[in-house]
Short mmCIF file of C-alpha atoms in Angstrom, two decimals:
data_model
loop_
_atom_site.label_atom_id
_atom_site.label_comp_id
_atom_site.label_asym_id
_atom_site.label_seq_id
_atom_site.Cartn_x
_atom_site.Cartn_y
_atom_site.Cartn_z
CA ASN G 1 4.04 16.29 12.43
CA ALA G 2 1.21 13.90 13.26
CA GLY G 3 1.56 12.27 9.81
CA VAL G 4 -1.59 10.53 8.58
CA THR G 5 -4.39 10.21 11.11
CA GLN G 6 -7.59 8.20 10.87
CA THR G 7 -10.74 8.15 12.99
CA PRO G 8 -12.37 6.12 14.34
CA LYS G 9 -10.03 3.19 15.09
CA PHE G 10 -12.91 0.74 15.40
CA GLN G 11 -16.52 0.88 14.22
CA VAL G 12 -19.47 -1.53 14.21
CA LEU G 13 -22.37 -0.80 11.89
CA LYS G 14 -25.64 -2.48 11.08
CA THR G 15 -26.51 -3.31 7.50
CA GLY G 16 -27.91 -0.25 5.76
CA GLN G 17 -26.35 2.34 8.04
CA SER G 18 -24.12 5.05 6.63
CA MET G 19 -20.99 6.57 8.09
CA THR G 20 -17.87 8.56 7.25
CA LEU G 21 -14.31 7.45 7.89
CA GLN G 22 -12.04 10.41 8.50
CA CYS G 23 -8.50 10.83 7.17
CA ALA G 24 -6.20 13.81 7.60
CA GLN G 25 -2.53 14.52 6.89
CA ASP G 26 -0.37 17.47 7.91
CA MET G 27 2.49 16.97 5.43
CA ASN G 28 1.03 19.07 2.61
CA HIS G 29 0.77 15.97 0.44
CA GLU G 30 -1.01 16.28 -2.90
CA TYR G 31 -1.88 12.60 -3.30
CA MET G 32 -4.27 10.80 -0.95
CA SER G 33 -5.95 7.43 -1.29
CA TRP G 34 -8.12 4.87 0.45
CA TYR G 35 -7.45 1.12 0.52
CA ARG G 36 -9.33 -1.74 2.06
CA GLN G 37 -7.63 -4.85 3.37
CA ASP G 38 -9.71 -7.96 3.97
CA PRO G 39 -8.37 -10.66 6.34
CA GLY G 40 -5.34 -12.37 4.82
CA MET G 41 -5.63 -10.29 1.69
CA GLY G 42 -3.81 -7.49 -0.03
CA LEU G 43 -4.51 -3.78 -0.33
CA ARG G 44 -7.22 -2.84 -2.80
CA LEU G 45 -7.57 0.76 -3.98
CA ILE G 46 -11.03 2.27 -3.42
CA HIS G 47 -10.66 5.95 -4.40
CA TYR G 48 -7.82 8.39 -4.76
CA SER G 49 -7.20 12.12 -5.13
CA VAL G 50 -4.35 14.02 -6.78
CA GLY G 51 -5.28 17.33 -5.16
CA ALA G 52 -8.08 19.38 -3.64
CA GLY G 53 -11.23 19.14 -5.73
CA ILE G 54 -9.98 16.15 -7.77
CA THR G 55 -10.96 12.54 -7.07
CA ASP G 56 -11.10 9.34 -9.10
CA GLN G 57 -12.12 5.72 -8.74
CA GLY G 58 -9.78 2.90 -7.88
CA GLU G 59 -10.23 -0.88 -8.22
CA VAL G 60 -13.23 -1.32 -5.89
CA PRO G 61 -15.21 1.98 -5.70
CA ASN G 62 -18.78 0.64 -5.50
CA GLY G 63 -20.58 1.56 -2.28
CA TYR G 64 -18.14 4.34 -1.38
CA ASN G 65 -17.96 8.08 -2.00
CA VAL G 66 -15.14 10.53 -1.43
CA SER G 67 -14.54 14.26 -1.61
CA ARG G 68 -11.43 16.42 -1.24
CA SER G 69 -12.35 19.97 -0.30
CA THR G 70 -8.98 20.70 1.33
CA THR G 71 -5.42 19.44 0.87
CA GLU G 72 -5.42 18.00 4.41
CA ASP G 73 -8.65 15.97 4.54
CA PHE G 74 -9.95 13.03 2.51
CA PRO G 75 -13.07 11.46 4.07
CA LEU G 76 -14.53 8.16 2.88
CA ARG G 77 -18.31 7.74 3.02
CA LEU G 78 -20.10 4.42 3.16
CA LEU G 79 -23.52 5.04 1.67
CA SER G 80 -25.41 1.94 2.87
CA ALA G 81 -23.17 -0.48 4.75
CA ALA G 82 -23.16 -4.15 3.76
CA PRO G 83 -21.46 -7.15 5.44
CA SER G 84 -19.14 -7.37 2.40
CA GLN G 85 -17.66 -4.03 3.49
CA THR G 86 -16.31 -5.55 6.71
CA SER G 87 -12.61 -4.82 6.42
CA VAL G 88 -9.68 -2.73 7.64
CA TYR G 89 -9.53 0.61 5.87
CA PHE G 90 -6.23 2.40 5.35
CA CYS G 91 -5.77 5.96 4.22
CA ALA G 92 -2.44 6.82 2.58
CA SER G 93 -0.77 9.94 1.29
CA SER G 94 2.32 10.97 -0.63
CA LEU G 95 3.80 14.22 -1.81
CA ARG G 96 2.91 13.24 -5.36
CA VAL G 97 2.48 10.10 -7.47
CA GLY G 98 4.26 9.61 -10.76
CA GLY G 99 7.81 9.88 -11.90
CA SER G 100 10.62 8.00 -10.28
CA SER G 101 11.67 9.99 -7.24
CA SER G 102 11.19 9.44 -3.53
CA TYR G 103 8.14 11.68 -3.38
CA ASN G 104 6.17 8.60 -4.36
CA GLU G 105 6.64 7.09 -0.89
CA GLN G 106 3.24 6.26 0.59
CA PHE G 107 2.61 7.14 4.26
CA PHE G 108 -0.22 5.14 5.77
CA GLY G 109 -2.57 5.95 8.60
CA PRO G 110 -3.09 3.44 11.44
CA GLY G 111 -6.27 2.04 9.89
CA THR G 112 -9.95 1.78 10.81
CA ARG G 113 -11.34 -1.67 11.59
CA LEU G 114 -14.95 -1.78 10.37
CA THR G 115 -17.45 -4.54 11.09
CA VAL G 116 -20.85 -4.58 9.40
CA LEU G 117 -23.43 -6.86 11.00
CA GLY Z 1 -4.17 -0.89 -16.03
CA GLU Z 2 -1.23 -2.31 -14.16
CA ASN Z 3 -1.33 -6.04 -13.41
CA VAL Z 4 0.91 -6.86 -10.44
CA GLU Z 5 1.66 -10.33 -9.14
CA GLN Z 6 3.89 -11.54 -6.33
CA HIS Z 7 5.43 -14.95 -5.79
CA PRO Z 8 5.41 -16.84 -3.59
CA SER Z 9 2.27 -15.94 -1.66
CA THR Z 10 3.72 -17.50 1.49
CA LEU Z 11 7.32 -18.23 2.41
CA SER Z 12 8.69 -19.97 5.49
CA VAL Z 13 12.43 -19.90 6.23
CA GLN Z 14 14.70 -20.76 9.12
CA GLU Z 15 16.33 -17.93 11.02
CA GLY Z 16 19.58 -17.00 9.31
CA ASP Z 17 18.49 -18.19 5.86
CA SER Z 18 17.86 -15.90 2.91
CA ALA Z 19 14.44 -15.03 1.47
CA VAL Z 20 13.56 -13.84 -2.03
CA ILE Z 21 10.21 -12.42 -3.14
CA LYS Z 22 9.48 -11.66 -6.77
CA CYS Z 23 7.11 -9.02 -8.18
CA THR Z 24 5.98 -9.19 -11.80
CA TYR Z 25 4.29 -6.24 -13.47
CA SER Z 26 2.70 -5.60 -16.85
CA ASP Z 27 3.23 -1.88 -17.54
CA SER Z 28 6.51 -1.41 -19.40
CA ALA Z 29 6.39 2.33 -18.56
CA SER Z 30 6.83 1.63 -14.83
CA ASN Z 31 9.90 3.39 -13.47
CA TYR Z 32 9.57 3.31 -9.67
CA PHE Z 33 9.72 0.03 -7.78
CA PRO Z 34 9.12 0.03 -4.00
CA TRP Z 35 8.68 -2.68 -1.39
CA TYR Z 36 6.49 -2.20 1.69
CA LYS Z 37 6.49 -4.24 4.90
CA GLN Z 38 3.39 -4.75 7.02
CA GLU Z 39 3.82 -6.32 10.44
CA LEU Z 40 0.82 -8.02 12.01
CA GLY Z 41 -1.80 -5.48 13.06
CA LYS Z 42 0.20 -2.51 11.81
CA ARG Z 43 0.27 -0.20 8.82
CA PRO Z 44 2.44 -0.83 5.72
CA GLN Z 45 5.76 1.03 5.63
CA LEU Z 46 8.28 1.56 2.85
CA ILE Z 47 11.47 -0.44 3.38
CA ILE Z 48 13.33 -0.01 0.11
CA ASP Z 49 12.77 1.32 -3.39
CA ILE Z 50 14.62 1.45 -6.70
CA ARG Z 51 14.38 3.57 -9.81
CA SER Z 52 14.45 2.33 -13.38
CA ASN Z 53 17.96 3.56 -14.13
CA VAL Z 54 19.42 1.39 -11.34
CA GLY Z 55 19.74 -2.39 -11.44
CA GLU Z 56 20.28 -3.09 -7.75
CA LYS Z 57 20.11 -1.31 -4.41
CA LYS Z 58 21.18 -2.54 -0.97
CA ASP Z 59 20.40 -1.38 2.54
CA GLN Z 60 22.06 -3.55 5.18
CA ARG Z 61 20.33 -6.97 5.03
CA ILE Z 62 17.78 -6.07 2.36
CA ALA Z 63 18.26 -5.50 -1.35
CA VAL Z 64 16.12 -4.99 -4.42
CA THR Z 65 17.05 -6.05 -7.93
CA LEU Z 66 15.33 -4.96 -11.12
CA ASN Z 67 15.00 -6.66 -14.49
CA LYS Z 68 13.16 -4.17 -16.72
CA THR Z 69 13.40 -6.37 -19.81
CA ALA Z 70 11.56 -9.19 -18.09
CA LYS Z 71 9.36 -6.77 -16.12
CA HIS Z 72 10.04 -8.04 -12.64
CA PHE Z 73 11.86 -6.94 -9.52
CA SER Z 74 12.76 -8.86 -6.40
CA LEU Z 75 13.24 -8.28 -2.69
CA HIS Z 76 16.16 -10.09 -1.11
CA ILE Z 77 16.53 -10.48 2.66
CA THR Z 78 19.71 -12.06 3.98
CA GLU Z 79 20.39 -13.45 7.47
CA THR Z 80 16.68 -13.43 8.25
CA GLN Z 81 15.54 -12.72 11.81
CA PRO Z 82 12.19 -13.33 13.53
CA GLU Z 83 11.40 -9.60 13.27
CA ASP Z 84 11.46 -9.94 9.48
CA SER Z 85 8.22 -11.94 9.76
CA ALA Z 86 5.57 -9.82 8.03
CA VAL Z 87 3.61 -9.38 4.82
CA TYR Z 88 5.59 -7.74 2.02
CA PHE Z 89 3.98 -5.79 -0.83
CA CYS Z 90 5.37 -4.42 -4.07
CA ALA Z 91 3.78 -1.41 -5.81
CA PRO Z 92 5.38 -0.63 -9.19
CA LEU Z 93 4.52 2.80 -10.52
CA ARG Z 94 4.77 4.40 -13.91
CA GLY Z 95 5.85 7.93 -14.50
CA GLY Z 96 3.73 10.54 -16.18
CA ALA Z 97 -0.01 10.99 -15.88
CA THR Z 98 -1.10 7.70 -14.31
CA ASN Z 99 -1.86 8.16 -10.64
CA LYS Z 100 -3.36 4.82 -9.62
CA LEU Z 101 -1.10 3.09 -7.15
CA ILE Z 102 -1.87 -0.64 -7.25
CA PHE Z 103 -0.25 -2.94 -4.72
CA GLY Z 104 0.80 -6.50 -5.39
CA THR Z 105 -1.02 -9.42 -3.84
CA GLY Z 106 1.36 -9.68 -0.90
CA THR Z 107 3.79 -12.31 0.42
CA LEU Z 108 3.59 -13.62 3.96
CA LEU Z 109 7.11 -14.31 5.25
CA ALA Z 110 7.47 -16.44 8.37
CA VAL Z 111 10.93 -16.71 9.91
CA GLN Z 112 11.17 -19.73 12.20
CA PRO Z 113 13.55 -19.31 15.17
#
């Protein structure tokens, strides 16, 4: 299994440009999510999905869109990039979320380092 | 929604000492309590977790203790080593329909050789 993969690893954008960060997992996980991590800061939830066709907003959704057309893929779209979106973006997945068992364990991708000039 | 705080935000210890990080949460329905470790430049990874029907769990040098009444749980690292230097995050989760997974603010642990 490749686990959780993210592309690209690095990206530089100009203000106003749009782009899509890719995330894929091959573990048949129902739950997928996107976090951003600013320098020296924690993980903030952007959007999440509990299954194909179902998405919802997290703590900081403004400026981002997501879709989940398949179980495997969960792309994150930046609509009009701003310098405030400079960050490291992590995609994560788990078998499910909720309850108390080990299927809550989050598996993270390697991250995408985004710089907006 | 869940309000999650960690203390301290930074912690510096000498190699061989013990370290304790505390996570306080607001949702009394939380029943899954994990700790993640993020080394510099890497992705977070689960290191230990505990369920609400258990008060303590150990795995070699790390342990997690839970106080549901006071709504906090703690990560304990004994005999710290330089490779324990990292940022640690808690992420308490409730059972049932809530699916938002909110991470704590993080604790930077520095182990001085």
